[in-house]
């Protein structure tokens, strides 16, 4: 008996080779009908035998294309309309157009095989891709995802590529970026100096690049989402030269390894970590260093981890290909100057990176959407994204309920923005620190592009409670431009907690611990060591680290020794000068006296946990002045990881009035640290005892709050939770005490999560 059915699918089902997949599947089950992209997914009509339709429906779930994901499906039976065959229908003009875009995908195994096959049309072609791999978001100017709306529009398909594109039985059916050496983009190597302007193209350019790298050259290489600065990672002199030219003395460089074997030579690798490295997102993975050498030390100084990724484009694979002595490890750091966004444009890169690199390996496929490499670390046996960009953006969060139309603007550092409509939340890629002029321009551009691409007209603008953030000022400027916009300020640390609640779709009441750098509190003090209880629309502050002066505001963040003086002064007052620790000698009575003067007159107070890590780091002489964000805290963690002590320092808890929040005091801890330094206890041990102590007091406070609120669900958020040692120490304690623990995984624990949290709260 012939019958018909309409199947609606929601999820990641567009731009991932989904319609050809449906087409082929329908042929397998001898079904007629059609498939159509809709605003929320795809709609399929099929006609044929009922049993075959049932089987087709079941198979849909099982053998999806690698990038597809179905979050919701629904079938209704209906009278057959009399389809003769199966058709891929054009999206209806009147209908709200689809809003799902695939992220960029690393080259697939099929394409890699072709790359190395003599005689294949695409043998050694650097821009090889197919329906299952290659550039996506980075080249999309508009939707739907069709070639005229991508930066591939300037390359006219040759006859063979065109036939691949139109043939349903080919791997490149409807593959928008399809290309070959005859019709597609290509590479060019250009020297960075005036008199010698000769350049080479194609494979010759790649071979020359390899030889230059081998000789210690620094090359700016245009990739998928932006430029990298590259040199041979086994060449200490080249690494030192790159650090000097990039004015980046200590911040770790990312590495690209030839293959997983090379990674396992220098890093420890768990099974989960192997899978993450090889996954199609190809993030930079932070891995525990195994072997060290002077070159490796110079790549990540004072660090126990290396950020490593595998090649993700054909061009990368070609760079590692020259036999018999192939390169095995390349530095692949972001191609930018200081805090500017990474370069994406050939001529701008030539101008801006000319003081850093010797040569440029360029290509002529334009990058429309800038994407940094994403960064991931395994924390608590889970993949935690620390920077979310290439490979992940713009995959939406699929929510259970319909969302309001909201634009959230994030905070200031490591910023992102978020948009919601229907059941989707779209989170932007990592944008950077807004204080740089060009980053702020990139930020504004991304907001406009996201609004346009995902067809959202926001009714609510959520932003940080801090009036001085550029994002806050931007919110206010939007309000003055558009009527009917509702402004919705959100406290920074409530937003951090909300980001975890939104990510894990938690409906219950939670206890939230937010340990962070800094954010403005509701009492206009600088918060950052906070405990909340409640739900999304009612997060109440129940405990915090004791307030301490932040001497010199932003200066105190750049110069952690100032926070150490703040803590020492609070404990020892004028006796500070008599302390028998090296810190006092190092900074001198005069300098310390000046900072105490600031402390006495400075009304700015902070409860930031990040600043406490800074203070301890400086007190131990690890880091007095930072050259990159959180350097002092990171170096403290690295030292602490070298000790196994179970001992800990004891924090105190006090409370003023019945309804006041609990206050966690570090006075005792600072006293004990000073005594331990005087006694000559190794710094590793002191650093570890501090980590253990802060974890233990967090457990104690959580326990008190559990008794008050009757909830065991606990949420961890804020930049401090990027500290793997601290996170895992605390999580172990909480697990033992039978808490149910959630933390950020799909968004970073740092301020990259703030926009998501703001949006979740504004949606309530
Ligand atoms: Zn492929
Ligand atoms: Zn072609
Ligand atoms: Fe924050």
PDB file of N, CA and C and ligand atoms in Angstrom, residues 411 469 492-493 496 514 516-519 718-719 749-751 754, ligand 3:
ATOM      1  N   UNK A 411      31.347  41.375  28.102  1.00  0.00           N
ATOM      2  CA  UNK A 411      32.048  42.255  29.039  1.00  0.00           C
ATOM      3  C   UNK A 411      33.114  43.032  28.278  1.00  0.00           C
ATOM      4  N   UNK A 469      32.718  49.916  30.755  1.00  0.00           N
ATOM      5  CA  UNK A 469      33.071  48.995  29.674  1.00  0.00           C
ATOM      6  C   UNK A 469      32.619  49.581  28.342  1.00  0.00           C
ATOM      7  N   UNK A 492      28.170  41.013  36.440  1.00  0.00           N
ATOM      8  CA  UNK A 492      29.177  40.190  35.770  1.00  0.00           C
ATOM      9  C   UNK A 492      29.228  38.747  36.279  1.00  0.00           C
ATOM     10  N   UNK A 493      29.247  38.566  37.581  1.00  0.00           N
ATOM     11  CA  UNK A 493      29.453  37.210  38.107  1.00  0.00           C
ATOM     12  C   UNK A 493      28.163  36.399  38.124  1.00  0.00           C
ATOM     13  N   UNK A 496      28.319  34.981  34.754  1.00  0.00           N
ATOM     14  CA  UNK A 496      29.191  33.799  34.706  1.00  0.00           C
ATOM     15  C   UNK A 496      28.421  32.550  35.160  1.00  0.00           C
ATOM     16  N   UNK A 514      31.617  31.629  41.888  1.00  0.00           N
ATOM     17  CA  UNK A 514      32.286  32.342  40.811  1.00  0.00           C
ATOM     18  C   UNK A 514      33.613  32.902  41.307  1.00  0.00           C
ATOM     19  N   UNK A 516      36.890  34.670  39.886  1.00  0.00           N
ATOM     20  CA  UNK A 516      37.123  35.381  38.638  1.00  0.00           C
ATOM     21  C   UNK A 516      38.198  36.448  38.844  1.00  0.00           C
ATOM     22  N   UNK A 517      38.551  37.120  37.746  1.00  0.00           N
ATOM     23  CA  UNK A 517      39.473  38.241  37.859  1.00  0.00           C
ATOM     24  C   UNK A 517      38.777  39.425  38.476  1.00  0.00           C
ATOM     25  N   UNK A 518      37.987  40.119  37.689  1.00  0.00           N
ATOM     26  CA  UNK A 518      37.307  41.292  38.205  1.00  0.00           C
ATOM     27  C   UNK A 518      36.021  41.562  37.449  1.00  0.00           C
ATOM     28  N   UNK A 519      35.071  42.130  38.165  1.00  0.00           N
ATOM     29  CA  UNK A 519      33.821  42.564  37.561  1.00  0.00           C
ATOM     30  C   UNK A 519      33.147  43.445  38.586  1.00  0.00           C
ATOM     31  N   UNK A 718      33.829  31.264  36.123  1.00  0.00           N
ATOM     32  CA  UNK A 718      34.819  32.331  36.291  1.00  0.00           C
ATOM     33  C   UNK A 718      36.203  31.895  35.852  1.00  0.00           C
ATOM     34  N   UNK A 719      37.007  32.884  35.503  1.00  0.00           N
ATOM     35  CA  UNK A 719      38.327  32.653  34.928  1.00  0.00           C
ATOM     36  C   UNK A 719      39.234  31.748  35.744  1.00  0.00           C
ATOM     37  N   UNK A 749      35.347  29.136  30.723  1.00  0.00           N
ATOM     38  CA  UNK A 749      35.088  29.622  32.081  1.00  0.00           C
ATOM     39  C   UNK A 749      35.393  31.120  32.200  1.00  0.00           C
ATOM     40  N   UNK A 750      36.199  31.657  31.272  1.00  0.00           N
ATOM     41  CA  UNK A 750      36.577  33.074  31.351  1.00  0.00           C
ATOM     42  C   UNK A 750      35.474  33.967  30.784  1.00  0.00           C
ATOM     43  N   UNK A 751      35.793  35.233  30.526  1.00  0.00           N
ATOM     44  CA  UNK A 751      34.750  36.177  30.130  1.00  0.00           C
ATOM     45  C   UNK A 751      34.135  35.894  28.760  1.00  0.00           C
ATOM     46  N   UNK A 754      30.486  35.310  29.302  1.00  0.00           N
ATOM     47  CA  UNK A 754      29.621  36.319  29.925  1.00  0.00           C
ATOM     48  C   UNK A 754      28.402  36.651  29.057  1.00  0.00           C
TER      49      UNK A 754
HETATM   50 FE1  LIG B   3      34.771  37.566  34.457  1.00  0.00          FE
END
